[in-house]
Amino acid sequence: MASLSVGGAHSSLRIPSLFPTPPTIRMLKHHPVLNCTPFFPTPSLFSPKNLSLRSSNHRAGIAWMSTTTSPVGKDDQKLISGQPNEKVVQVSSWIDYLPKEIQPFAKLARVDKPIGTWFLIFPFAWSATLAAASGSIPDFRNLAIFACAAPFFRGAACTINDFFDRDFDKMVERTKERPMASGAVTPFQGLCFFAFQLLLSHGIFLQLTNYSWIIEAAFIFLSCTYPLMKRLTYWVQAYLGLTINWGSILGWYAVKGSLQPSIVLPLFLSGCFWTILYDTIYAHQDKQDDVKVGIKSTALKFGESTKEWITGFAIASIGTLALTAYNAALAGRPFYVFLAAASGQLAWQIRTANLSSPADCNRKFVSNKWFGALIFCGILLGRIFP
């Protein structure tokens, strides 16, 4: 039971209190981050021993919170640290356990962030599975070949992006530690690494049943020019859609040896609309820094109307997917069940996205792997069970 101290300078009488300290207040007083001690001026709390303990607990609280909130924006960092000069502890990546000489190149290729690789794989997987005969499974050999090549292709795209953006990245909080921006990798080394990854992926792509150097060359051109679009147009996310969804064309060609525009074109457009949606959410992470350095994006163009815009792109993506299925005679119920689930996933993203929170924007961006997986499962089951 709490007590009350009464008396003068030479005497003190402790009387049991009839009103014990509420549990909520006791929790706040001793919480490592939400410490409300100034509002509870108990003299013993200001002793050197307790001050040291509180400081230790406060630092422990910061470290714990930083492991559950990544990435962290400037405002979030100030909120978590409590002091402007305190740093948030960063969570280690498995890349940190690689040899020191390899670490910068692994970070340059984003090998610890596979979501970009999934965004390359899904359009190819959708297309190659659609190209399978009704009632049969897709050619898993072609799927496996593309899956092996995709990390190198994606790594090459990230490398050339960082080469062109290295001066801008230095001025953006989220990207200033990237290998070329920080100087860990020189521009010449970056270009050599870019060529090396393209060479590896090219060798793997040659194993496809039907290979097209024209489609591969188009992807390389789009990947190399994508970073430049950030300086020229606010619709850079649309250009990224053209770049990252080329697998929807190659997937059909790898199986059939030819293209069927009535199926491939709406599938390609669906992927482009989807890319605009998820990359606009992603771009909201850097919108303040982008304004300062002069980088353009749909996040800046749409502004406060972002959710209305990306809702339109979500509808367009689902609509063109349905058109693709119709043209491909994918009439089985499984596809439309999964298409409805995928629609719900997009609706959840848009409804719950906090575009002012970099951490939440990143979570919603990464969650798009479930959209891609749902569409793939729908196409696969729709082909197997027509």
mmCIF file of C-alpha atoms in Angstrom:
data_model
loop_
_atom_site.group_PDB
_atom_site.id
_atom_site.type_symbol
_atom_site.label_atom_id
_atom_site.label_comp_id
_atom_site.label_asym_id
_atom_site.label_seq_id
_atom_site.Cartn_x
_atom_site.Cartn_y
_atom_site.Cartn_z
ATOM 1 C CA MET A 1 0.000 0.000 0.000
ATOM 2 C CA ALA A 2 1.304 3.469 -0.844
ATOM 3 C CA SER A 3 2.188 5.856 2.042
ATOM 4 C CA LEU A 4 2.135 9.626 2.620
ATOM 5 C CA SER A 5 5.053 11.469 4.283
ATOM 6 C CA VAL A 6 4.147 14.364 6.610
ATOM 7 C CA GLY A 7 6.361 16.507 8.843
ATOM 8 C CA GLY A 8 8.905 19.254 9.071
ATOM 9 C CA ALA A 9 12.637 19.345 8.655
ATOM 10 C CA HIS A 10 13.325 17.264 11.785
ATOM 11 C CA SER A 11 10.411 14.880 11.849
ATOM 12 C CA SER A 12 8.574 12.673 9.451
ATOM 13 C CA LEU A 13 5.473 10.591 9.968
ATOM 14 C CA ARG A 14 4.502 8.008 7.317
ATOM 15 C CA ILE A 15 0.735 7.418 7.238
ATOM 16 C CA PRO A 16 -0.731 4.570 5.144
ATOM 17 C CA SER A 17 -2.631 5.942 2.195
ATOM 18 C CA LEU A 18 -6.227 5.005 1.606
ATOM 19 C CA PHE A 19 -5.708 5.541 -2.123
ATOM 20 C CA PRO A 20 -2.938 3.329 -3.505
ATOM 21 C CA THR A 21 -1.190 4.383 -6.671
ATOM 22 C CA PRO A 22 -3.218 3.151 -9.634
ATOM 23 C CA PRO A 23 -1.563 0.308 -11.588
ATOM 24 C CA THR A 24 -1.552 2.374 -14.798
ATOM 25 C CA ILE A 25 0.457 5.142 -13.114
ATOM 26 C CA ARG A 26 2.886 2.632 -11.630
ATOM 27 C CA MET A 27 3.406 1.159 -15.117
ATOM 28 C CA LEU A 28 4.011 4.586 -16.657
ATOM 29 C CA LYS A 29 6.461 5.520 -13.939
ATOM 30 C CA HIS A 30 8.626 2.519 -14.630
ATOM 31 C CA HIS A 31 8.096 2.144 -18.391
ATOM 32 C CA PRO A 32 11.487 2.487 -20.162
ATOM 33 C CA VAL A 33 10.119 4.840 -22.852
ATOM 34 C CA LEU A 34 6.866 6.310 -21.547
ATOM 35 C CA ASN A 35 8.443 7.274 -18.218
ATOM 36 C CA CYS A 36 6.352 10.000 -16.647
ATOM 37 C CA THR A 37 8.561 10.640 -13.604
ATOM 38 C CA PRO A 38 8.374 14.466 -13.827
ATOM 39 C CA PHE A 39 4.671 14.172 -12.994
ATOM 40 C CA PHE A 40 5.381 11.964 -9.954
ATOM 41 C CA PRO A 41 7.989 13.882 -7.913
ATOM 42 C CA THR A 42 8.886 11.181 -5.427
ATOM 43 C CA PRO A 43 12.304 12.250 -4.039
ATOM 44 C CA SER A 44 13.762 8.738 -4.139
ATOM 45 C CA LEU A 45 13.310 8.550 -7.909
ATOM 46 C CA PHE A 46 15.888 11.316 -8.349
ATOM 47 C CA SER A 47 18.659 9.593 -6.476
ATOM 48 C CA PRO A 48 21.816 8.920 -8.562
ATOM 49 C CA LYS A 49 21.199 5.189 -8.369
ATOM 50 C CA ASN A 50 17.658 5.384 -9.732
ATOM 51 C CA LEU A 51 18.582 7.944 -12.373
ATOM 52 C CA SER A 52 21.263 5.569 -13.638
ATOM 53 C CA LEU A 53 18.766 2.699 -13.664
ATOM 54 C CA ARG A 54 16.192 4.770 -15.544
ATOM 55 C CA SER A 55 18.777 5.791 -18.131
ATOM 56 C CA SER A 56 19.777 2.151 -18.645
ATOM 57 C CA ASN A 57 16.150 1.055 -18.980
ATOM 58 C CA HIS A 58 15.483 3.909 -21.396
ATOM 59 C CA ARG A 59 18.330 2.803 -23.661
ATOM 60 C CA ALA A 60 17.122 -0.796 -23.479
ATOM 61 C CA GLY A 61 13.648 0.337 -24.488
ATOM 62 C CA ILE A 62 15.057 2.151 -27.508
ATOM 63 C CA ALA A 63 16.978 -0.923 -28.640
ATOM 64 C CA TRP A 64 13.901 -3.150 -28.222
ATOM 65 C CA MET A 65 11.646 -0.797 -30.191
ATOM 66 C CA SER A 66 14.154 -0.419 -33.019
ATOM 67 C CA THR A 67 14.114 -4.158 -33.637
ATOM 68 C CA THR A 68 10.378 -4.057 -34.239
ATOM 69 C CA THR A 69 10.174 -0.892 -36.345
ATOM 70 C CA SER A 70 12.236 -0.857 -39.511
ATOM 71 C CA PRO A 71 12.777 1.225 -41.528
ATOM 72 C CA VAL A 72 12.441 4.267 -39.266
ATOM 73 C CA GLY A 73 11.819 7.795 -40.468
ATOM 74 C CA LYS A 74 13.261 10.968 -38.930
ATOM 75 C CA ASP A 75 10.122 11.794 -36.990
ATOM 76 C CA ASP A 76 9.742 8.194 -35.819
ATOM 77 C CA GLN A 77 13.394 8.170 -34.716
ATOM 78 C CA LYS A 78 12.912 11.288 -32.598
ATOM 79 C CA LEU A 79 9.805 9.767 -31.025
ATOM 80 C CA ILE A 80 11.563 6.522 -30.188
ATOM 81 C CA SER A 81 14.866 7.945 -28.950
ATOM 82 C CA GLY A 82 13.419 10.728 -26.824
ATOM 83 C CA GLN A 83 16.632 12.698 -27.341
ATOM 84 C CA PRO A 84 17.633 14.328 -30.651
ATOM 85 C CA ASN A 85 21.216 13.114 -30.382
ATOM 86 C CA GLU A 86 20.400 9.486 -29.640
ATOM 87 C CA LYS A 87 20.676 6.891 -32.398
ATOM 88 C CA VAL A 88 18.280 4.038 -33.045
ATOM 89 C CA VAL A 89 19.979 0.643 -33.009
ATOM 90 C CA GLN A 90 19.784 -0.919 -36.483
ATOM 91 C CA VAL A 91 18.908 -4.585 -36.934
ATOM 92 C CA SER A 92 21.728 -6.643 -38.419
ATOM 93 C CA SER A 93 21.322 -8.277 -41.817
ATOM 94 C CA TRP A 94 22.635 -11.698 -42.734
ATOM 95 C CA ILE A 95 24.856 -9.886 -45.239
ATOM 96 C CA ASP A 96 26.930 -8.708 -42.257
ATOM 97 C CA TYR A 97 28.135 -12.287 -41.807
ATOM 98 C CA LEU A 98 29.601 -12.480 -45.326
ATOM 99 C CA PRO A 99 33.286 -11.692 -45.993
ATOM 100 C CA LYS A 100 33.928 -7.949 -45.788
ATOM 101 C CA GLU A 101 34.977 -7.755 -49.455
ATOM 102 C CA ILE A 102 31.656 -9.204 -50.638
ATOM 103 C CA GLN A 103 29.263 -7.276 -48.391
ATOM 104 C CA PRO A 104 29.088 -4.029 -50.459
ATOM 105 C CA PHE A 105 28.277 -5.944 -53.647
ATOM 106 C CA ALA A 106 25.645 -8.073 -51.910
ATOM 107 C CA LYS A 107 24.006 -4.871 -50.644
ATOM 108 C CA LEU A 108 24.278 -3.338 -54.105
ATOM 109 C CA ALA A 109 22.358 -6.294 -55.576
ATOM 110 C CA ARG A 110 19.785 -6.126 -52.702
ATOM 111 C CA VAL A 111 20.169 -9.846 -52.062
ATOM 112 C CA ASP A 112 18.771 -9.338 -48.564
ATOM 113 C CA LYS A 113 15.590 -7.773 -49.962
ATOM 114 C CA PRO A 114 14.093 -10.383 -52.303
ATOM 115 C CA ILE A 115 10.790 -8.580 -52.896
ATOM 116 C CA GLY A 116 12.130 -7.021 -56.100
ATOM 117 C CA THR A 117 13.039 -10.468 -57.404
ATOM 118 C CA TRP A 118 9.483 -11.658 -56.712
ATOM 119 C CA PHE A 119 8.146 -8.716 -58.711
ATOM 120 C CA LEU A 120 10.193 -9.963 -61.671
ATOM 121 C CA ILE A 121 9.235 -13.613 -61.251
ATOM 122 C CA PHE A 122 5.462 -13.260 -60.870
ATOM 123 C CA PRO A 123 4.641 -11.798 -64.328
ATOM 124 C CA PHE A 124 6.735 -14.522 -65.999
ATOM 125 C CA ALA A 125 5.104 -17.216 -63.860
ATOM 126 C CA TRP A 126 1.604 -15.913 -64.646
ATOM 127 C CA SER A 127 2.309 -15.877 -68.365
ATOM 128 C CA ALA A 128 4.106 -19.216 -68.585
ATOM 129 C CA THR A 129 1.330 -20.897 -66.588
ATOM 130 C CA LEU A 130 -1.360 -19.364 -68.804
ATOM 131 C CA ALA A 131 0.498 -20.750 -71.820
ATOM 132 C CA ALA A 132 0.099 -24.330 -70.532
ATOM 133 C CA ALA A 133 -2.524 -26.512 -72.128
ATOM 134 C CA SER A 134 -5.890 -26.788 -70.389
ATOM 135 C CA GLY A 135 -5.942 -29.582 -67.841
ATOM 136 C CA SER A 136 -2.139 -29.785 -67.559
ATOM 137 C CA ILE A 137 0.533 -28.367 -65.299
ATOM 138 C CA PRO A 138 2.905 -25.638 -66.555
ATOM 139 C CA ASP A 139 6.431 -26.238 -67.775
ATOM 140 C CA PHE A 140 8.275 -26.081 -64.468
ATOM 141 C CA ARG A 141 11.615 -26.276 -66.238
ATOM 142 C CA ASN A 142 11.092 -22.832 -67.773
ATOM 143 C CA LEU A 143 9.802 -21.501 -64.461
ATOM 144 C CA ALA A 144 12.898 -22.790 -62.655
ATOM 145 C CA ILE A 145 15.239 -21.301 -65.266
ATOM 146 C CA PHE A 146 13.669 -17.872 -64.978
ATOM 147 C CA ALA A 147 13.665 -18.092 -61.175
ATOM 148 C CA CYS A 148 17.420 -18.767 -61.252
ATOM 149 C CA ALA A 149 18.110 -15.861 -63.613
ATOM 150 C CA ALA A 150 15.797 -13.320 -61.952
ATOM 151 C CA PRO A 151 18.037 -12.494 -58.938
ATOM 152 C CA PHE A 152 20.923 -11.617 -61.271
ATOM 153 C CA PHE A 153 18.688 -9.556 -63.550
ATOM 154 C CA ARG A 154 17.198 -7.742 -60.597
ATOM 155 C CA GLY A 155 20.654 -7.216 -59.096
ATOM 156 C CA ALA A 156 21.877 -5.729 -62.374
ATOM 157 C CA ALA A 157 18.892 -3.355 -62.466
ATOM 158 C CA CYS A 158 19.551 -2.231 -58.877
ATOM 159 C CA THR A 159 23.235 -1.722 -59.646
ATOM 160 C CA ILE A 160 22.684 0.511 -62.667
ATOM 161 C CA ASN A 161 19.997 2.393 -60.753
ATOM 162 C CA ASP A 162 22.442 3.128 -57.938
ATOM 163 C CA PHE A 163 25.121 4.118 -60.458
ATOM 164 C CA PHE A 164 22.942 6.872 -61.909
ATOM 165 C CA ASP A 165 21.432 7.880 -58.552
ATOM 166 C CA ARG A 166 24.606 7.849 -56.456
ATOM 167 C CA ASP A 167 24.698 11.640 -56.040
ATOM 168 C CA PHE A 168 20.987 11.842 -55.197
ATOM 169 C CA ASP A 169 21.200 8.904 -52.793
ATOM 170 C CA LYS A 170 23.719 10.796 -50.660
ATOM 171 C CA MET A 171 21.032 13.375 -49.878
ATOM 172 C CA VAL A 172 18.195 10.945 -49.069
ATOM 173 C CA GLU A 173 18.016 9.568 -45.530
ATOM 174 C CA ARG A 174 16.904 6.068 -46.555
ATOM 175 C CA THR A 175 19.518 5.607 -49.300
ATOM 176 C CA LYS A 176 22.588 7.518 -48.142
ATOM 177 C CA GLU A 177 24.295 4.324 -46.916
ATOM 178 C CA ARG A 178 23.965 2.476 -50.231
ATOM 179 C CA PRO A 179 27.357 1.174 -51.397
ATOM 180 C CA MET A 180 27.969 3.606 -54.253
ATOM 181 C CA ALA A 181 26.508 6.587 -52.408
ATOM 182 C CA SER A 182 28.701 5.905 -49.369
ATOM 183 C CA GLY A 183 31.824 5.171 -51.441
ATOM 184 C CA ALA A 184 32.096 1.505 -50.451
ATOM 185 C CA VAL A 185 31.891 0.644 -54.175
ATOM 186 C CA THR A 186 33.363 2.890 -56.854
ATOM 187 C CA PRO A 187 31.364 3.739 -59.996
ATOM 188 C CA PHE A 188 33.763 1.682 -62.133
ATOM 189 C CA GLN A 189 33.402 -1.326 -59.831
ATOM 190 C CA GLY A 190 29.620 -0.872 -59.987
ATOM 191 C CA LEU A 191 29.611 -0.944 -63.782
ATOM 192 C CA CYS A 192 31.786 -4.070 -63.813
ATOM 193 C CA PHE A 193 29.428 -5.739 -61.334
ATOM 194 C CA PHE A 194 26.468 -4.718 -63.508
ATOM 195 C CA ALA A 195 28.040 -6.375 -66.568
ATOM 196 C CA PHE A 196 28.937 -9.484 -64.566
ATOM 197 C CA GLN A 197 25.346 -9.981 -63.389
ATOM 198 C CA LEU A 198 23.963 -9.450 -66.890
ATOM 199 C CA LEU A 199 26.402 -12.036 -68.228
ATOM 200 C CA LEU A 200 25.299 -14.588 -65.643
ATOM 201 C CA SER A 201 21.599 -14.030 -66.276
ATOM 202 C CA HIS A 202 22.095 -14.127 -70.031
ATOM 203 C CA GLY A 203 23.771 -17.528 -69.780
ATOM 204 C CA ILE A 204 20.828 -18.855 -67.772
ATOM 205 C CA PHE A 205 18.207 -17.402 -70.122
ATOM 206 C CA LEU A 206 19.787 -19.216 -73.044
ATOM 207 C CA GLN A 207 18.483 -22.439 -71.452
ATOM 208 C CA LEU A 208 14.819 -21.450 -71.962
ATOM 209 C CA THR A 209 12.854 -23.586 -74.384
ATOM 210 C CA ASN A 210 12.383 -20.551 -76.631
ATOM 211 C CA TYR A 211 14.753 -17.643 -76.060
ATOM 212 C CA SER A 212 14.355 -14.155 -77.545
ATOM 213 C CA TRP A 213 17.322 -11.809 -77.522
ATOM 214 C CA ILE A 214 15.008 -8.972 -78.571
ATOM 215 C CA ILE A 215 12.931 -9.276 -75.391
ATOM 216 C CA GLU A 216 16.065 -9.475 -73.254
ATOM 217 C CA ALA A 217 17.628 -6.477 -75.006
ATOM 218 C CA ALA A 218 14.424 -4.488 -74.454
ATOM 219 C CA PHE A 219 14.583 -5.209 -70.734
ATOM 220 C CA ILE A 220 18.223 -4.121 -70.521
ATOM 221 C CA PHE A 221 17.395 -0.867 -72.322
ATOM 222 C CA LEU A 222 14.427 -0.150 -70.027
ATOM 223 C CA SER A 223 16.458 -0.966 -66.911
ATOM 224 C CA CYS A 224 19.285 1.362 -67.933
ATOM 225 C CA THR A 225 16.984 4.264 -68.775
ATOM 226 C CA TYR A 226 14.580 3.900 -65.831
ATOM 227 C CA PRO A 227 16.777 5.886 -63.380
ATOM 228 C CA LEU A 228 16.881 8.794 -65.839
ATOM 229 C CA MET A 229 13.082 9.002 -65.934
ATOM 230 C CA LYS A 230 13.088 10.241 -62.334
ATOM 231 C CA ARG A 231 14.541 13.502 -63.628
ATOM 232 C CA LEU A 232 12.118 13.857 -66.530
ATOM 233 C CA THR A 233 8.604 12.805 -65.531
ATOM 234 C CA TYR A 234 6.363 12.296 -62.515
ATOM 235 C CA TRP A 235 5.131 9.091 -64.169
ATOM 236 C CA VAL A 236 8.336 7.227 -63.428
ATOM 237 C CA GLN A 237 6.318 4.433 -61.756
ATOM 238 C CA ALA A 238 4.590 3.789 -65.093
ATOM 239 C CA TYR A 239 8.002 3.440 -66.748
ATOM 240 C CA LEU A 240 9.018 1.022 -63.995
ATOM 241 C CA GLY A 241 5.895 -0.978 -64.839
ATOM 242 C CA LEU A 242 7.087 -1.340 -68.433
ATOM 243 C CA THR A 243 10.489 -2.413 -67.133
ATOM 244 C CA ILE A 244 9.618 -4.940 -64.457
ATOM 245 C CA ASN A 245 6.702 -6.698 -66.206
ATOM 246 C CA TRP A 246 8.519 -7.714 -69.372
ATOM 247 C CA GLY A 247 8.477 -11.281 -67.989
ATOM 248 C CA SER A 248 4.777 -11.500 -68.890
ATOM 249 C CA ILE A 249 5.860 -11.319 -72.544
ATOM 250 C CA LEU A 250 8.871 -13.600 -72.222
ATOM 251 C CA GLY A 251 6.924 -16.226 -70.253
ATOM 252 C CA TRP A 252 4.428 -16.827 -73.031
ATOM 253 C CA TYR A 253 7.134 -16.775 -75.704
ATOM 254 C CA ALA A 254 9.328 -19.235 -73.758
ATOM 255 C CA VAL A 255 6.517 -21.815 -73.856
ATOM 256 C CA LYS A 256 4.850 -21.124 -77.222
ATOM 257 C CA GLY A 257 7.665 -19.689 -79.332
ATOM 258 C CA SER A 258 5.313 -16.892 -80.445
ATOM 259 C CA LEU A 259 3.102 -14.183 -78.941
ATOM 260 C CA GLN A 260 -0.682 -13.943 -78.718
ATOM 261 C CA PRO A 261 -1.465 -10.226 -78.217
ATOM 262 C CA SER A 262 -5.051 -10.788 -77.002
ATOM 263 C CA ILE A 263 -3.629 -12.601 -73.959
ATOM 264 C CA VAL A 264 -0.140 -11.161 -73.505
ATOM 265 C CA LEU A 265 -1.064 -7.482 -73.899
ATOM 266 C CA PRO A 266 -3.783 -7.276 -71.198
ATOM 267 C CA LEU A 267 -1.612 -9.380 -68.887
ATOM 268 C CA PHE A 268 1.296 -6.988 -69.430
ATOM 269 C CA LEU A 269 -0.936 -3.957 -68.791
ATOM 270 C CA SER A 270 -2.314 -5.556 -65.637
ATOM 271 C CA GLY A 271 1.199 -5.903 -64.296
ATOM 272 C CA CYS A 272 1.949 -2.281 -65.187
ATOM 273 C CA PHE A 273 -1.126 -1.017 -63.317
ATOM 274 C CA TRP A 274 -0.175 -3.153 -60.322
ATOM 275 C CA THR A 275 3.372 -1.755 -60.373
ATOM 276 C CA ILE A 276 2.114 1.836 -60.359
ATOM 277 C CA LEU A 277 0.013 0.995 -57.307
ATOM 278 C CA TYR A 278 2.687 -0.627 -55.158
ATOM 279 C CA ASP A 279 5.557 1.623 -56.209
ATOM 280 C CA THR A 280 3.520 4.773 -55.567
ATOM 281 C CA ILE A 281 3.025 3.562 -52.000
ATOM 282 C CA TYR A 282 6.747 2.811 -51.829
ATOM 283 C CA ALA A 283 7.660 6.275 -53.145
ATOM 284 C CA HIS A 284 5.795 7.933 -50.288
ATOM 285 C CA GLN A 285 8.691 6.880 -48.034
ATOM 286 C CA ASP A 286 11.003 9.441 -49.640
ATOM 287 C CA LYS A 287 8.632 12.174 -50.762
ATOM 288 C CA GLN A 288 10.107 14.867 -48.517
ATOM 289 C CA ASP A 289 13.682 14.106 -49.561
ATOM 290 C CA ASP A 290 12.617 13.767 -53.211
ATOM 291 C CA VAL A 291 11.272 17.318 -53.181
ATOM 292 C CA LYS A 292 14.579 18.606 -51.822
ATOM 293 C CA VAL A 293 16.788 16.841 -54.381
ATOM 294 C CA GLY A 294 14.478 17.220 -57.393
ATOM 295 C CA ILE A 295 13.410 13.589 -57.899
ATOM 296 C CA LYS A 296 9.945 13.078 -59.395
ATOM 297 C CA SER A 297 7.398 10.354 -58.652
ATOM 298 C CA THR A 298 3.691 9.592 -58.772
ATOM 299 C CA ALA A 299 3.667 9.964 -54.980
ATOM 300 C CA LEU A 300 4.415 13.662 -55.470
ATOM 301 C CA LYS A 301 2.071 14.011 -58.428
ATOM 302 C CA PHE A 302 -0.909 12.397 -56.732
ATOM 303 C CA GLY A 303 -0.254 14.016 -53.353
ATOM 304 C CA GLU A 304 -3.319 13.991 -51.104
ATOM 305 C CA SER A 305 -5.306 12.189 -53.811
ATOM 306 C CA THR A 306 -2.990 9.169 -53.836
ATOM 307 C CA LYS A 307 -5.543 6.697 -52.497
ATOM 308 C CA GLU A 308 -8.109 7.699 -55.118
ATOM 309 C CA TRP A 309 -5.531 7.281 -57.889
ATOM 310 C CA ILE A 310 -4.211 3.910 -56.765
ATOM 311 C CA THR A 311 -7.767 2.666 -56.279
ATOM 312 C CA GLY A 312 -8.286 3.367 -59.972
ATOM 313 C CA PHE A 313 -5.113 1.472 -60.859
ATOM 314 C CA ALA A 314 -6.200 -1.447 -58.657
ATOM 315 C CA ILE A 315 -9.508 -1.660 -60.518
ATOM 316 C CA ALA A 316 -7.674 -1.453 -63.853
ATOM 317 C CA SER A 317 -5.279 -4.224 -62.821
ATOM 318 C CA ILE A 318 -8.047 -6.572 -61.703
ATOM 319 C CA GLY A 319 -10.114 -5.753 -64.798
ATOM 320 C CA THR A 320 -7.301 -6.502 -67.247
ATOM 321 C CA LEU A 321 -6.508 -9.722 -65.378
ATOM 322 C CA ALA A 322 -10.124 -10.797 -65.805
ATOM 323 C CA LEU A 323 -9.919 -9.909 -69.526
ATOM 324 C CA THR A 324 -6.726 -11.957 -69.836
ATOM 325 C CA ALA A 325 -8.405 -14.969 -68.247
ATOM 326 C CA TYR A 326 -11.406 -14.618 -70.554
ATOM 327 C CA ASN A 327 -9.237 -14.427 -73.684
ATOM 328 C CA ALA A 328 -7.169 -17.389 -72.494
ATOM 329 C CA ALA A 329 -10.331 -19.466 -71.897
ATOM 330 C CA LEU A 330 -9.518 -19.697 -68.206
ATOM 331 C CA ALA A 331 -13.112 -20.297 -67.209
ATOM 332 C CA GLY A 332 -12.605 -22.453 -64.124
ATOM 333 C CA ARG A 333 -13.980 -21.273 -60.796
ATOM 334 C CA PRO A 334 -10.608 -21.496 -58.948
ATOM 335 C CA PHE A 335 -9.133 -18.555 -60.847
ATOM 336 C CA TYR A 336 -11.990 -16.201 -60.018
ATOM 337 C CA VAL A 337 -11.966 -17.224 -56.351
ATOM 338 C CA PHE A 338 -8.288 -16.303 -56.117
ATOM 339 C CA LEU A 339 -8.850 -13.156 -58.174
ATOM 340 C CA ALA A 340 -11.455 -12.061 -55.631
ATOM 341 C CA ALA A 341 -9.016 -12.765 -52.796
ATOM 342 C CA ALA A 342 -6.310 -10.781 -54.585
ATOM 343 C CA SER A 343 -8.768 -7.914 -55.017
ATOM 344 C CA GLY A 344 -9.367 -7.970 -51.280
ATOM 345 C CA GLN A 345 -5.621 -7.826 -50.650
ATOM 346 C CA LEU A 346 -5.306 -4.676 -52.768
ATOM 347 C CA ALA A 347 -8.325 -3.131 -51.052
ATOM 348 C CA TRP A 348 -6.773 -3.838 -47.657
ATOM 349 C CA GLN A 349 -3.520 -2.195 -48.721
ATOM 350 C CA ILE A 350 -5.193 0.948 -49.951
ATOM 351 C CA ARG A 351 -7.595 1.271 -47.025
ATOM 352 C CA THR A 352 -5.023 0.766 -44.271
ATOM 353 C CA ALA A 353 -1.913 2.365 -45.791
ATOM 354 C CA ASN A 354 -0.554 5.243 -43.715
ATOM 355 C CA LEU A 355 1.148 7.291 -46.394
ATOM 356 C CA SER A 356 2.766 9.519 -43.770
ATOM 357 C CA SER A 357 4.579 6.574 -42.190
ATOM 358 C CA PRO A 358 7.640 5.277 -44.094
ATOM 359 C CA ALA A 359 7.541 2.062 -42.080
ATOM 360 C CA ASP A 360 3.917 1.347 -42.988
ATOM 361 C CA CYS A 361 4.507 2.246 -46.657
ATOM 362 C CA ASN A 362 7.306 -0.304 -46.739
ATOM 363 C CA ARG A 363 5.116 -2.962 -45.101
ATOM 364 C CA LYS A 364 2.342 -2.436 -47.629
ATOM 365 C CA PHE A 365 4.856 -2.505 -50.482
ATOM 366 C CA VAL A 366 6.309 -5.831 -49.338
ATOM 367 C CA SER A 367 2.815 -7.292 -48.819
ATOM 368 C CA ASN A 368 2.317 -7.277 -52.590
ATOM 369 C CA LYS A 369 4.082 -10.614 -52.758
ATOM 370 C CA TRP A 370 0.792 -12.086 -51.531
ATOM 371 C CA PHE A 371 -1.099 -10.472 -54.386
ATOM 372 C CA GLY A 372 1.324 -11.991 -56.891
ATOM 373 C CA ALA A 373 1.113 -15.392 -55.218
ATOM 374 C CA LEU A 374 -2.698 -15.370 -55.170
ATOM 375 C CA ILE A 375 -2.890 -14.605 -58.889
ATOM 376 C CA PHE A 376 -0.348 -17.336 -59.666
ATOM 377 C CA CYS A 377 -2.282 -19.896 -57.611
ATOM 378 C CA GLY A 378 -5.505 -18.884 -59.344
ATOM 379 C CA ILE A 379 -4.007 -19.297 -62.826
ATOM 380 C CA LEU A 380 -2.339 -22.584 -61.884
ATOM 381 C CA LEU A 381 -5.486 -24.158 -60.442
ATOM 382 C CA GLY A 382 -7.581 -22.704 -63.234
ATOM 383 C CA ARG A 383 -5.385 -24.476 -65.783
ATOM 384 C CA ILE A 384 -5.246 -27.767 -63.906
ATOM 385 C CA PHE A 385 -8.972 -27.831 -63.106
ATOM 386 C CA PRO A 386 -10.700 -26.126 -66.071
#
